[in-house]
mmCIF file of C-alpha atoms in Angstrom:
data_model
loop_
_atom_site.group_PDB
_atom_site.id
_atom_site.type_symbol
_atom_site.label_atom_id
_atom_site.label_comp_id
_atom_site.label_asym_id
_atom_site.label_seq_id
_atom_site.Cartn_x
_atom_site.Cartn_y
_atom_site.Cartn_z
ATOM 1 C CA UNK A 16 84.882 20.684 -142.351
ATOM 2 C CA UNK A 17 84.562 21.573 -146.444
ATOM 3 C CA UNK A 18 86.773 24.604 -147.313
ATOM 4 C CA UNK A 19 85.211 27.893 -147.136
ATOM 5 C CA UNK A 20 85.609 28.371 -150.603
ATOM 6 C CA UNK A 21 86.332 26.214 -153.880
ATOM 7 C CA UNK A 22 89.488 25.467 -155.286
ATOM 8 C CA UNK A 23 91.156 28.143 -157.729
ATOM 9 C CA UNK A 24 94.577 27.047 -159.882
ATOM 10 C CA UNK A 25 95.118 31.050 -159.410
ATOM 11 C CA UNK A 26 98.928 32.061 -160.124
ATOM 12 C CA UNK A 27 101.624 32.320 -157.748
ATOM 13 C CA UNK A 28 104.461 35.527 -158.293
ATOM 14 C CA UNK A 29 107.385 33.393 -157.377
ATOM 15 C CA UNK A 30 106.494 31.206 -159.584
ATOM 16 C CA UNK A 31 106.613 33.604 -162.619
ATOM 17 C CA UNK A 32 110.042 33.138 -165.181
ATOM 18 C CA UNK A 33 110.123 37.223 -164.634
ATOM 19 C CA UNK A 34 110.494 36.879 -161.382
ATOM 20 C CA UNK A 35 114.491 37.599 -159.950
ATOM 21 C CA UNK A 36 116.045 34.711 -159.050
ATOM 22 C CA UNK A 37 117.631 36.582 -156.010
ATOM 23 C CA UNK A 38 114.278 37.429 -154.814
ATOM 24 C CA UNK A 39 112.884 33.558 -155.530
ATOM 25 C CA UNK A 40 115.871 32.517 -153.350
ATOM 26 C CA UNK A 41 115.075 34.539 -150.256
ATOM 27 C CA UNK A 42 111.145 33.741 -150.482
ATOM 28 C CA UNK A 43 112.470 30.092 -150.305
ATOM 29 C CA UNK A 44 114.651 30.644 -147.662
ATOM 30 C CA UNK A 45 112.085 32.476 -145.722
ATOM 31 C CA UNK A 46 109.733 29.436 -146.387
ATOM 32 C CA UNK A 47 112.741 27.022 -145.367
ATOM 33 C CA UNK A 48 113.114 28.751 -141.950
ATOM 34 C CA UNK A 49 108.854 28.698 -141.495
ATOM 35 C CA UNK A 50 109.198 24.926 -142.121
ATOM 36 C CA UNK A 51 112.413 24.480 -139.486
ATOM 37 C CA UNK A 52 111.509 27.344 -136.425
ATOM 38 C CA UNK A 53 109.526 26.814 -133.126
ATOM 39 C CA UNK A 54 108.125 30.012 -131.741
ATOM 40 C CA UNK A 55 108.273 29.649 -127.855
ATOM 41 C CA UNK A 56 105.013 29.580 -126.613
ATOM 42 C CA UNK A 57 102.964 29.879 -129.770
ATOM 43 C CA UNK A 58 104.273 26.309 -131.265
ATOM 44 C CA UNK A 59 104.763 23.080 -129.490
ATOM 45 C CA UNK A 60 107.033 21.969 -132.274
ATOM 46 C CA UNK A 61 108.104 22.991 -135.290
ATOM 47 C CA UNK A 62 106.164 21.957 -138.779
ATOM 48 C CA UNK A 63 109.400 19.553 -139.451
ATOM 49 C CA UNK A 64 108.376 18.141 -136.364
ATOM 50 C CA UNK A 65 105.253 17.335 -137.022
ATOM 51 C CA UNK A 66 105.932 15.997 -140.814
ATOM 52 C CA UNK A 67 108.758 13.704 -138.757
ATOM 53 C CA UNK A 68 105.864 12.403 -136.315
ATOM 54 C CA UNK A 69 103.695 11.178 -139.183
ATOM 55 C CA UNK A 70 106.227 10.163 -141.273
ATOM 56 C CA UNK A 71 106.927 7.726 -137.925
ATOM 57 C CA UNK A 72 103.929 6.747 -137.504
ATOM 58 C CA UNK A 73 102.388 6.439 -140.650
ATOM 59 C CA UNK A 74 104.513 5.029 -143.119
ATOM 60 C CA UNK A 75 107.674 4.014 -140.774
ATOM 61 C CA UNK A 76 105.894 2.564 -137.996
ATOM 62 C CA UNK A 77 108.664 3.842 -135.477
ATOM 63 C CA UNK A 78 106.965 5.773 -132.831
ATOM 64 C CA UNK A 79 106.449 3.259 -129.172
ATOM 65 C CA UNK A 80 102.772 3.251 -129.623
ATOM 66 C CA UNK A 81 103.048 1.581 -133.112
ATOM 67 C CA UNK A 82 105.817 -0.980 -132.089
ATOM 68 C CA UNK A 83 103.650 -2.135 -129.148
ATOM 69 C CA UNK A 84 100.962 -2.213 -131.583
ATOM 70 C CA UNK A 85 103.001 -4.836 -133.666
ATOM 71 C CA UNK A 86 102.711 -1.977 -136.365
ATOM 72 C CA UNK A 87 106.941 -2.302 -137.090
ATOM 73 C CA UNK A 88 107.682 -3.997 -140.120
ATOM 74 C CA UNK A 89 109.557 -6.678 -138.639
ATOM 75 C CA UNK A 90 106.227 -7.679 -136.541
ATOM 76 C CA UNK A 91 103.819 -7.163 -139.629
ATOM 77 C CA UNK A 92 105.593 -9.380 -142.168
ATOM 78 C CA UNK A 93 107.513 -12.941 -141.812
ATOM 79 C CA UNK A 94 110.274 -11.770 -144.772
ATOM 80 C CA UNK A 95 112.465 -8.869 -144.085
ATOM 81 C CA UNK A 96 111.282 -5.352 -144.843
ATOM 82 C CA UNK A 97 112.540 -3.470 -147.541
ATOM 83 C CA UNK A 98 114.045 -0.338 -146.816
ATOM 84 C CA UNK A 99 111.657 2.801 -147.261
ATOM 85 C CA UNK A 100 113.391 5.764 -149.018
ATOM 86 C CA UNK A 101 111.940 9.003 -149.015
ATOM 87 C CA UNK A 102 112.223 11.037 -152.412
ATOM 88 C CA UNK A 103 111.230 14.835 -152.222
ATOM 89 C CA UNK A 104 110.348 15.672 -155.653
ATOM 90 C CA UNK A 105 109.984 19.228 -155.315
ATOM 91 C CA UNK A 106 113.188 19.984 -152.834
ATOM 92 C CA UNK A 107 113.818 23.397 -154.173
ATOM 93 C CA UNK A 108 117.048 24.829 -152.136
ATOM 94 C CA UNK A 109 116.444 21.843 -149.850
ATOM 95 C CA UNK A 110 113.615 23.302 -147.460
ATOM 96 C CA UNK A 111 112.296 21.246 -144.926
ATOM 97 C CA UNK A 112 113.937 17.660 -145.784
ATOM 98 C CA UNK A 113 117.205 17.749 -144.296
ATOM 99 C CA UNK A 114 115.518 19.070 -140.793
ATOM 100 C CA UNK A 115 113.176 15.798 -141.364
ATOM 101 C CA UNK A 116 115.837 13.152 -142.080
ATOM 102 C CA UNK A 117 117.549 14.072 -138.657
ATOM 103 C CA UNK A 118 114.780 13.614 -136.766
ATOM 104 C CA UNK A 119 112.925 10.701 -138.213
ATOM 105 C CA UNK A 120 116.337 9.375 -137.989
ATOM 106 C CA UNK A 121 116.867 10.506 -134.358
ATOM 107 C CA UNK A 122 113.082 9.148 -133.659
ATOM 108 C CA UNK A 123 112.938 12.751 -132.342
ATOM 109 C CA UNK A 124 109.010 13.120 -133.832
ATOM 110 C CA UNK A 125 107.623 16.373 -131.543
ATOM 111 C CA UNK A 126 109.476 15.207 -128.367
ATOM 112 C CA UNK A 127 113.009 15.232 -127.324
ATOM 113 C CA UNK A 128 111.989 12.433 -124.969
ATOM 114 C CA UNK A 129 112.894 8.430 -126.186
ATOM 115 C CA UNK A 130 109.326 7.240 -124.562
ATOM 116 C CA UNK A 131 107.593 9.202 -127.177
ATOM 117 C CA UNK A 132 108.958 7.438 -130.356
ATOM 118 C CA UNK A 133 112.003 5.259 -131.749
ATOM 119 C CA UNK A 134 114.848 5.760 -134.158
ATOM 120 C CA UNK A 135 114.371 3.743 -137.221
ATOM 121 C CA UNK A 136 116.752 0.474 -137.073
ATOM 122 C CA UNK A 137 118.444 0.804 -140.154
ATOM 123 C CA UNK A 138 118.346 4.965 -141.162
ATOM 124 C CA UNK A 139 116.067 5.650 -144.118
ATOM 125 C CA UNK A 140 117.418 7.821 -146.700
ATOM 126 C CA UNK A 141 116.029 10.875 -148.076
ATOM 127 C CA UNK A 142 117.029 12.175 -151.963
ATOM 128 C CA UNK A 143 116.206 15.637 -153.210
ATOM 129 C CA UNK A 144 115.378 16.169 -156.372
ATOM 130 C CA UNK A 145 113.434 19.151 -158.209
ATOM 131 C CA UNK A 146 112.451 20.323 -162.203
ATOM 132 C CA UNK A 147 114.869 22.557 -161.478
ATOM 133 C CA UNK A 148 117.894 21.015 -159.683
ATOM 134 C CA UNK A 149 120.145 23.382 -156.871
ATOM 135 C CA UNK A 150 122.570 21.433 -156.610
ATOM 136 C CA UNK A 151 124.848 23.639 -154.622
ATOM 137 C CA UNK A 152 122.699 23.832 -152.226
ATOM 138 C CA UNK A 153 121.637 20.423 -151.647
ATOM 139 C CA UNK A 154 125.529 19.611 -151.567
ATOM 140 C CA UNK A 155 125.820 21.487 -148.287
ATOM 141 C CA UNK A 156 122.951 19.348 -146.936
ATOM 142 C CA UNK A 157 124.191 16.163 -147.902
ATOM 143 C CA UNK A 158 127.487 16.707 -146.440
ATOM 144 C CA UNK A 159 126.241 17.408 -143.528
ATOM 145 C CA UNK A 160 124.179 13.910 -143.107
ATOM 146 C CA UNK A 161 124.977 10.213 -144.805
ATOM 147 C CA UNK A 162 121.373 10.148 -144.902
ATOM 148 C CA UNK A 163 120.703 12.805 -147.341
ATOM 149 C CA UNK A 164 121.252 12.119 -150.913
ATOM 150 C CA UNK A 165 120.467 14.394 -154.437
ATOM 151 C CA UNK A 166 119.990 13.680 -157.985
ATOM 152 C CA UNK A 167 121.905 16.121 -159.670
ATOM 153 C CA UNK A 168 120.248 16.223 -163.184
ATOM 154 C CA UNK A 169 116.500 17.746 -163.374
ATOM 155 C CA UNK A 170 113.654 15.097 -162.622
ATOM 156 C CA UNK A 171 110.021 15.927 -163.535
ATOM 157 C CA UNK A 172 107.599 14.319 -161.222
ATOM 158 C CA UNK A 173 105.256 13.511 -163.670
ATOM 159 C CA UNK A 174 107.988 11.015 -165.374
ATOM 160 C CA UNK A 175 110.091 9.780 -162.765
ATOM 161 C CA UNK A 176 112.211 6.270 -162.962
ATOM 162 C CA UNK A 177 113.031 6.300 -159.108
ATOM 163 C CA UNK A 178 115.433 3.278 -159.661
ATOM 164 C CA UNK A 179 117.631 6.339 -162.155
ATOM 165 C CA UNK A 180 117.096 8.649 -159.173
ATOM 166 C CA UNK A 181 118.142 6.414 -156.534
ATOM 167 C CA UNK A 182 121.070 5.507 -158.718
ATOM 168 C CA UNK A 183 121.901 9.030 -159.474
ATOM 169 C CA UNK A 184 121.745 9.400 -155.768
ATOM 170 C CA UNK A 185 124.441 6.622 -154.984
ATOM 171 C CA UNK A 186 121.821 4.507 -153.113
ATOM 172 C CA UNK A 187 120.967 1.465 -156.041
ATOM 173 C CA UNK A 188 124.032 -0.269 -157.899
ATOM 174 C CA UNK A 189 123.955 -0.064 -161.375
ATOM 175 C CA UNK A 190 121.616 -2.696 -162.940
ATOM 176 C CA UNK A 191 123.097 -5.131 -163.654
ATOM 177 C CA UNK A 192 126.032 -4.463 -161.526
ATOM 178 C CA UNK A 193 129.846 -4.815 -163.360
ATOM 179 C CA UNK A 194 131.462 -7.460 -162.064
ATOM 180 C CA UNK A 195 134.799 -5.721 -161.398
ATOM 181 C CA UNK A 196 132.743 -2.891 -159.978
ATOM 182 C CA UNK A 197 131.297 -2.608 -155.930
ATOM 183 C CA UNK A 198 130.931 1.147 -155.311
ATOM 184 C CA UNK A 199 127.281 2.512 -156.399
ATOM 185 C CA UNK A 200 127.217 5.286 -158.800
ATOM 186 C CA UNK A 201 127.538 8.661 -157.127
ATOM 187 C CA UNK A 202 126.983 11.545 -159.550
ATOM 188 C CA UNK A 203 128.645 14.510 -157.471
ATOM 189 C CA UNK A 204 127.390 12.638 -153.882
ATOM 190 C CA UNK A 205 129.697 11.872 -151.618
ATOM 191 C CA UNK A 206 130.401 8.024 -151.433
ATOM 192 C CA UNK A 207 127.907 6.392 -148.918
ATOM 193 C CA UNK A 208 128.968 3.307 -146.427
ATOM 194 C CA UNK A 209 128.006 0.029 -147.384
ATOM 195 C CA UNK A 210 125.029 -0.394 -145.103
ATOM 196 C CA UNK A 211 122.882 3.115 -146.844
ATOM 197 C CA UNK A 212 123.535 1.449 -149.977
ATOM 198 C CA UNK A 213 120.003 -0.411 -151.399
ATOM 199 C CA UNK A 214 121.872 -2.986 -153.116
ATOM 200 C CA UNK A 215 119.879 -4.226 -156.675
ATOM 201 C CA UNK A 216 120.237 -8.171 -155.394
ATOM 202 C CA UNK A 217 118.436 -8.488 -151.929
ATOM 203 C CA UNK A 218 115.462 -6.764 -150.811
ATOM 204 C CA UNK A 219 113.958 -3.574 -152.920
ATOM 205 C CA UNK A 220 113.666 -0.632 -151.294
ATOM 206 C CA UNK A 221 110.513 1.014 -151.096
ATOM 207 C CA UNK A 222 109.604 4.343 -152.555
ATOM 208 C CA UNK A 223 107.420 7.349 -150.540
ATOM 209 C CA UNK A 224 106.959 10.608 -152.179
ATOM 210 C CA UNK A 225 106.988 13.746 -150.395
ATOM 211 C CA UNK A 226 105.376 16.730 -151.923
ATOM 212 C CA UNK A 227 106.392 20.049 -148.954
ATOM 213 C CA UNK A 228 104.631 22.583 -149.460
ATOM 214 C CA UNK A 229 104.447 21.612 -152.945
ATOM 215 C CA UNK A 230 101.580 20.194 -154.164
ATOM 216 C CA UNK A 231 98.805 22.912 -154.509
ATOM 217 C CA UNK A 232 101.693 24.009 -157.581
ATOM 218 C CA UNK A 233 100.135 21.686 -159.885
ATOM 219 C CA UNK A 234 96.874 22.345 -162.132
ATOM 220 C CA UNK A 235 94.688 19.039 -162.402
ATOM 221 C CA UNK A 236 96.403 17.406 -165.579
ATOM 222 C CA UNK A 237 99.645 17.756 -164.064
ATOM 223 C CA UNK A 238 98.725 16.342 -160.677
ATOM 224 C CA UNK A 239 96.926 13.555 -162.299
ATOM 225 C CA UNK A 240 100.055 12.282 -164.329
ATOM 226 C CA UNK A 241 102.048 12.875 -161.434
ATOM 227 C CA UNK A 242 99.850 10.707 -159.440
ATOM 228 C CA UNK A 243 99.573 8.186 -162.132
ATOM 229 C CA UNK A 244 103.464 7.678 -162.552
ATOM 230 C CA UNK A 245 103.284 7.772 -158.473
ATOM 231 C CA UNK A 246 100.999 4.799 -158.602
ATOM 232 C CA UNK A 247 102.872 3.083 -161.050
ATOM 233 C CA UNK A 248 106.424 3.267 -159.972
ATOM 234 C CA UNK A 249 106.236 3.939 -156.308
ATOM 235 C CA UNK A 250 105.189 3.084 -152.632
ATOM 236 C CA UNK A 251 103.251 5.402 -150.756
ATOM 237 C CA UNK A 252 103.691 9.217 -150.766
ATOM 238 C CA UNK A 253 102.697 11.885 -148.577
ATOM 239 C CA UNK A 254 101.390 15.536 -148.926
ATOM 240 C CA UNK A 255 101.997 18.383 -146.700
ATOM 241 C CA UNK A 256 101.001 21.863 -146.209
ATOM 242 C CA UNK A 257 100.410 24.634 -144.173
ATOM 243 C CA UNK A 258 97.843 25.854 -145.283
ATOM 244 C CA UNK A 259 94.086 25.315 -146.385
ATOM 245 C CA UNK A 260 91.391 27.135 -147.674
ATOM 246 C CA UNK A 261 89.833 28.598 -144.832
ATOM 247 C CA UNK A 262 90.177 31.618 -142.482
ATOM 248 C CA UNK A 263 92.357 30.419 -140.255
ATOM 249 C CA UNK A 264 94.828 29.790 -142.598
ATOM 250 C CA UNK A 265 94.327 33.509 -144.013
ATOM 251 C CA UNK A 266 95.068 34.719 -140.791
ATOM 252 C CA UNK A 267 98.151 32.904 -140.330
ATOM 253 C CA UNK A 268 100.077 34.208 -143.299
ATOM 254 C CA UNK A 269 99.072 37.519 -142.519
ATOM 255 C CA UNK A 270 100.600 36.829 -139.087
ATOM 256 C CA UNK A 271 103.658 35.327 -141.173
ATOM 257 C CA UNK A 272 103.935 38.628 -143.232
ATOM 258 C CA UNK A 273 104.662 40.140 -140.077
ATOM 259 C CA UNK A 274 106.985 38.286 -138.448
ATOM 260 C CA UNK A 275 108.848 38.627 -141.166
ATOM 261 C CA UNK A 276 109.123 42.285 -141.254
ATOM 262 C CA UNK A 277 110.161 41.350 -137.492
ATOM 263 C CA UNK A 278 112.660 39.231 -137.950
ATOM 264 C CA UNK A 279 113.876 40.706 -141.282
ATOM 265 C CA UNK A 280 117.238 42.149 -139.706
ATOM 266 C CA UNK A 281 118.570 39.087 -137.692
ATOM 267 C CA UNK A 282 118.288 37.136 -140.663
ATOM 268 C CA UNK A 283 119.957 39.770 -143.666
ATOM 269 C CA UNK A 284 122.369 39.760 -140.543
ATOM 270 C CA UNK A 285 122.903 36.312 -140.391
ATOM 271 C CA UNK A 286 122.977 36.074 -144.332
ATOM 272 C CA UNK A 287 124.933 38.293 -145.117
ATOM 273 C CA UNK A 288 122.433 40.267 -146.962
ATOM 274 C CA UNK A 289 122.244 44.120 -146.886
ATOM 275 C CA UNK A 290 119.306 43.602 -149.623
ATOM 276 C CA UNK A 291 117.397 41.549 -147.697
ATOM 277 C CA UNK A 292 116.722 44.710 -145.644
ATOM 278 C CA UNK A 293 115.966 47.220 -148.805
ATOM 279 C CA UNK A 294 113.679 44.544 -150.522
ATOM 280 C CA UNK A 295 111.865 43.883 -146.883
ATOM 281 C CA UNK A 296 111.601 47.850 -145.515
ATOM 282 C CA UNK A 297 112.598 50.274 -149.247
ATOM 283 C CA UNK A 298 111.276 48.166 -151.554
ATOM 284 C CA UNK A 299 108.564 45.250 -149.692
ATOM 285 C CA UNK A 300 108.718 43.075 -152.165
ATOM 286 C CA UNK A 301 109.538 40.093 -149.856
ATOM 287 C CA UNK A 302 107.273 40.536 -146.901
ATOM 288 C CA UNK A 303 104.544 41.207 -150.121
ATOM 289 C CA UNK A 304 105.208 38.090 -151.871
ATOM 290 C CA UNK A 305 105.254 35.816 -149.266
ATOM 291 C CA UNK A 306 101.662 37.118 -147.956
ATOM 292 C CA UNK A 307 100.213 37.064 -151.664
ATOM 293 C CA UNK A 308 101.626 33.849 -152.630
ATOM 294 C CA UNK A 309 100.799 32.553 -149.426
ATOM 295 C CA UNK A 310 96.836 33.566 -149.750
ATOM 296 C CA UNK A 311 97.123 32.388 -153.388
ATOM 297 C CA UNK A 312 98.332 28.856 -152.009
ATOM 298 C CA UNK A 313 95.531 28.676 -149.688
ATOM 299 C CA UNK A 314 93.451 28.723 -152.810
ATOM 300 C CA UNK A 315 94.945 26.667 -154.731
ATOM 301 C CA UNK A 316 95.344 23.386 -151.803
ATOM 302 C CA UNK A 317 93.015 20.248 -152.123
ATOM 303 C CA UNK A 318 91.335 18.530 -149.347
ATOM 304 C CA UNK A 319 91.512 14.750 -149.061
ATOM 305 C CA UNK A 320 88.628 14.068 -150.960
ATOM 306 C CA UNK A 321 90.071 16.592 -153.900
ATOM 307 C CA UNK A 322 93.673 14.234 -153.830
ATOM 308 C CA UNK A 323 91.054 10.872 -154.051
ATOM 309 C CA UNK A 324 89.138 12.108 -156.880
ATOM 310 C CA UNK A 325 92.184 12.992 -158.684
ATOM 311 C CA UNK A 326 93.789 9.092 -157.573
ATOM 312 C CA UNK A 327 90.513 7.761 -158.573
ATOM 313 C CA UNK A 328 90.734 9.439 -162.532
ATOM 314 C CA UNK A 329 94.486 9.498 -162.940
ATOM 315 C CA UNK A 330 94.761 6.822 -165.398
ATOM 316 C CA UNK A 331 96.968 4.714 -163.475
ATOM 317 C CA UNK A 332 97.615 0.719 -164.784
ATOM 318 C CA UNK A 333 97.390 0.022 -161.151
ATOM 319 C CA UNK A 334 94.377 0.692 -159.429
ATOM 320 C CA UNK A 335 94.032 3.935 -157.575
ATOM 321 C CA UNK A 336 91.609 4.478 -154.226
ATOM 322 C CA UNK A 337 88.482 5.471 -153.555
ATOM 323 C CA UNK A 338 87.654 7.384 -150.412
ATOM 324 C CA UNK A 339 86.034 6.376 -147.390
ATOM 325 C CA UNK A 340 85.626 8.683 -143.665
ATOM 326 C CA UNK A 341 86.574 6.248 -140.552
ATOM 327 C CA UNK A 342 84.266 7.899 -138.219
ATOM 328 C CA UNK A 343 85.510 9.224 -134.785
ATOM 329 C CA UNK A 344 89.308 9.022 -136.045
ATOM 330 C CA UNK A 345 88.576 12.053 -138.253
ATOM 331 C CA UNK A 346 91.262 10.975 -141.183
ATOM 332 C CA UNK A 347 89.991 9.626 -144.523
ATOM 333 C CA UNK A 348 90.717 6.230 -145.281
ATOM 334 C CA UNK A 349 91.025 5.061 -149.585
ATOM 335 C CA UNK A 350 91.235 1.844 -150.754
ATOM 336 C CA UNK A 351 90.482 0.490 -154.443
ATOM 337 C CA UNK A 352 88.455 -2.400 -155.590
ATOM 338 C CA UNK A 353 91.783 -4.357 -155.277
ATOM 339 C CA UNK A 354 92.360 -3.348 -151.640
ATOM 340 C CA UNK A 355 95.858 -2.234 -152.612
ATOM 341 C CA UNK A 356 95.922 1.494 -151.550
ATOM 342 C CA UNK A 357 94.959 3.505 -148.216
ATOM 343 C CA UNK A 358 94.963 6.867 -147.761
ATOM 344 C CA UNK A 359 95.050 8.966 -144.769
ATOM 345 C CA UNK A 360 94.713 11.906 -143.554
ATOM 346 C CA UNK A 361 95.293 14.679 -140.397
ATOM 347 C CA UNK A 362 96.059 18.290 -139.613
ATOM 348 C CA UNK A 363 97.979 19.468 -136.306
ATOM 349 C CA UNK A 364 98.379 22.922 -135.211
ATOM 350 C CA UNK A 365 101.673 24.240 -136.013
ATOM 351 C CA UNK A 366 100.778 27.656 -134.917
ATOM 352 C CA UNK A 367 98.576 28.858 -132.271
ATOM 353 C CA UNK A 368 95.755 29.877 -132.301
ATOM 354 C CA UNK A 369 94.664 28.663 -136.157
ATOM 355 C CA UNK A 370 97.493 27.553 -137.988
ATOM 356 C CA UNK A 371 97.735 24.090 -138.895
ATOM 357 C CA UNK A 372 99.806 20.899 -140.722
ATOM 358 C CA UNK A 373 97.830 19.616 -143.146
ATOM 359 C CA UNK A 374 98.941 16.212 -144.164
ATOM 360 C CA UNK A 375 97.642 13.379 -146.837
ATOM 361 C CA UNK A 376 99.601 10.093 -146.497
ATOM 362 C CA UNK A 377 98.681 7.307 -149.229
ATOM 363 C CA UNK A 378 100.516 3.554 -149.220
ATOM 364 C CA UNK A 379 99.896 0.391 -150.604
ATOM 365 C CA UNK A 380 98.209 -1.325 -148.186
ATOM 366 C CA UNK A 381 100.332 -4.230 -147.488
ATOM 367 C CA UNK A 382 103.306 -1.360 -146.270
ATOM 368 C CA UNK A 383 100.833 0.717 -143.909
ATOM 369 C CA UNK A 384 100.767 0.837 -140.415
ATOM 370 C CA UNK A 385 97.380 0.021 -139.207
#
């Protein structure tokens, strides 16, 4: 269905250098807990969840129904598969990612049951990264997981080297590796076990992108470039929000606005954070931002077709896609002259009765499941 109403690059408060950085960190955290919290009875799963499920089965091939398929890399190609490792380039205080590397890695998708999906056979690695690095923060998370690594030093997404980030991470030797030298580079992560390390001699890992939440942020130039140096440097990468231009999704924040003035006490409780309680009830700035910036996304989200167009006129040296519907499925499929890309595309509800996971996946086409 088209959006209700065009696409507007309006601003976003949080986003604002005026903003207080206190405030910016409990609008995130609020955000982080939306991402990572099922509501009993009005979600089926959490939006993790759901990002976890495609991630299986669109770029990792992992869930049952793709391995009996003979969708699993080790089915679709005769050499063995690279390693896929999942950057988030715009991890702020860590959001949803950490939640998603546990249960892609626990093949957990939206059921606890094992005959709904599969672990991955070797782990896949996630790295946070951001413009504006919280490095604190995303220490806590990787302690708490092998699986979860961090570049410490700001990377813009628009001019990314993800063999520098994945070395900054501790997950690629140093090129050319010292001879009197077998530990990868850590930069303030914690040293990783042999088998997480993407050694530069044997097979290259493969790079997905994951935008959270994150991609409506960017004006038209800026998305193009960072889809160009995508393109160019990387694997696949994958868009996700909760949100889109329609009622529905107007609704829905304005049902988020109010659960947070719900919930505001158990959380400042669990915080910590008397002021989470005078800035939610004295003062509303938080319940007030959220709701704004939250209508204000919905504005500023693309549909499928909006992402191709911009793929199509990024300037990329490789070729980008051009769309195409596949009928009954309901996704969008995008492939260039070359064949080399395909993009896809889905929403599930997150929220009953009208919120929903919107998500845009786009691979080479040699590395998708089919």
């Amino acid at each position: 269905m088209a959006p209700w109403i065009p696409r507007m690059h309006v601003f976003e408060i949080a986003d604002q250098p005026w903003f207080p950085p206190w405030c910016r960190r409990q609008i995130q955290a609020a955000l982080t807990r939306a991402w990572i919290t099922r509501v009993p009875l009005l979600q089926r799963a959490s939006p993790a969840e759901l990002v976890a499920e495609v991630l299986q089965r669109e770029v990792l091939g992992t869930t049952t129904a793709a391995a009996a398929n003979g969708l699993a890399d080790k089915e679709r190609t005769k050499t063995p598969a690279a390693p896929w490792i999942m950057i988030d380039f715009c991890a702020g205080g860590g959001g949803p990612t950490p939640s998603i590397e546990r249960l892609v890695n626990a093949g957990a998708g939206t059921s606890s049951s094992s005959s709904s999906s599969t672990a991955p056979t070797t782990p896949t690695q996630f790295v946070l990264t951001d413009l504006h690095p919280h490095v604190d923060e995303w220490a806590v998370a990787a302690a708490a997981s092998p699986h979860v690594r961090y570049a410490p030093d700001p990377v813009d997404a628009s001019a990314a080297d993800p063999a520098a980030i994945l070395r900054a991470a501790g997950l690629l030797l140093p090129s050319p590796p010292s001879a009197s030298s077998s530990s990868p580079t850590t930069n303030g992560n914690s040293k990783l076990p042999s088998s997480a390390v993407a050694s530069t001699a044997a097979v290259p890992p493969r790079v997905f992108r994951l935008f959270n939440l994150a991609f409506h942020h960017f004006d038209d130039p800026l998305a193009r470039a960072i889809l160009k140096n995508t393109v160019e440097t990387s694997d696949g990468f994958g868009i996700f929000e909760l949100q889109d231009r329609s009622l529905g999704a107007f609704v829905t924040t304005l049902v988020f606005g109010l659960g947070i003035l719900l919930l505001a006490p158990y959380y400042a409780w669990q915080w910590g954070s008397p002021l989470t309680l005078v800035f939610t009830y004295a003062v509303p700035v938080l319940p007030f931002v959220l709701v704004f910036d939250g209508w204000m996304s919905m504005l500023r989200t693309r549909t499928p077709d909006e992402v191709a167009a911009l793929l199509r006129t990024c300037g990329a040296a490789a070729p980008a896609p051009s769309t195409e519907t596949t009928g009954s499925t309901g996704s969008t499929s995008a492939t260039s002259a070359t064949d080399a890309w395909e993009l896809r595309s889905g929403e599930t509800r997150h929220l009953w009765p009208c919120g929903y996971l919107k998500w845009i996946v786009c691979v080479k086409k040699d590395q998708a499941p089919s």
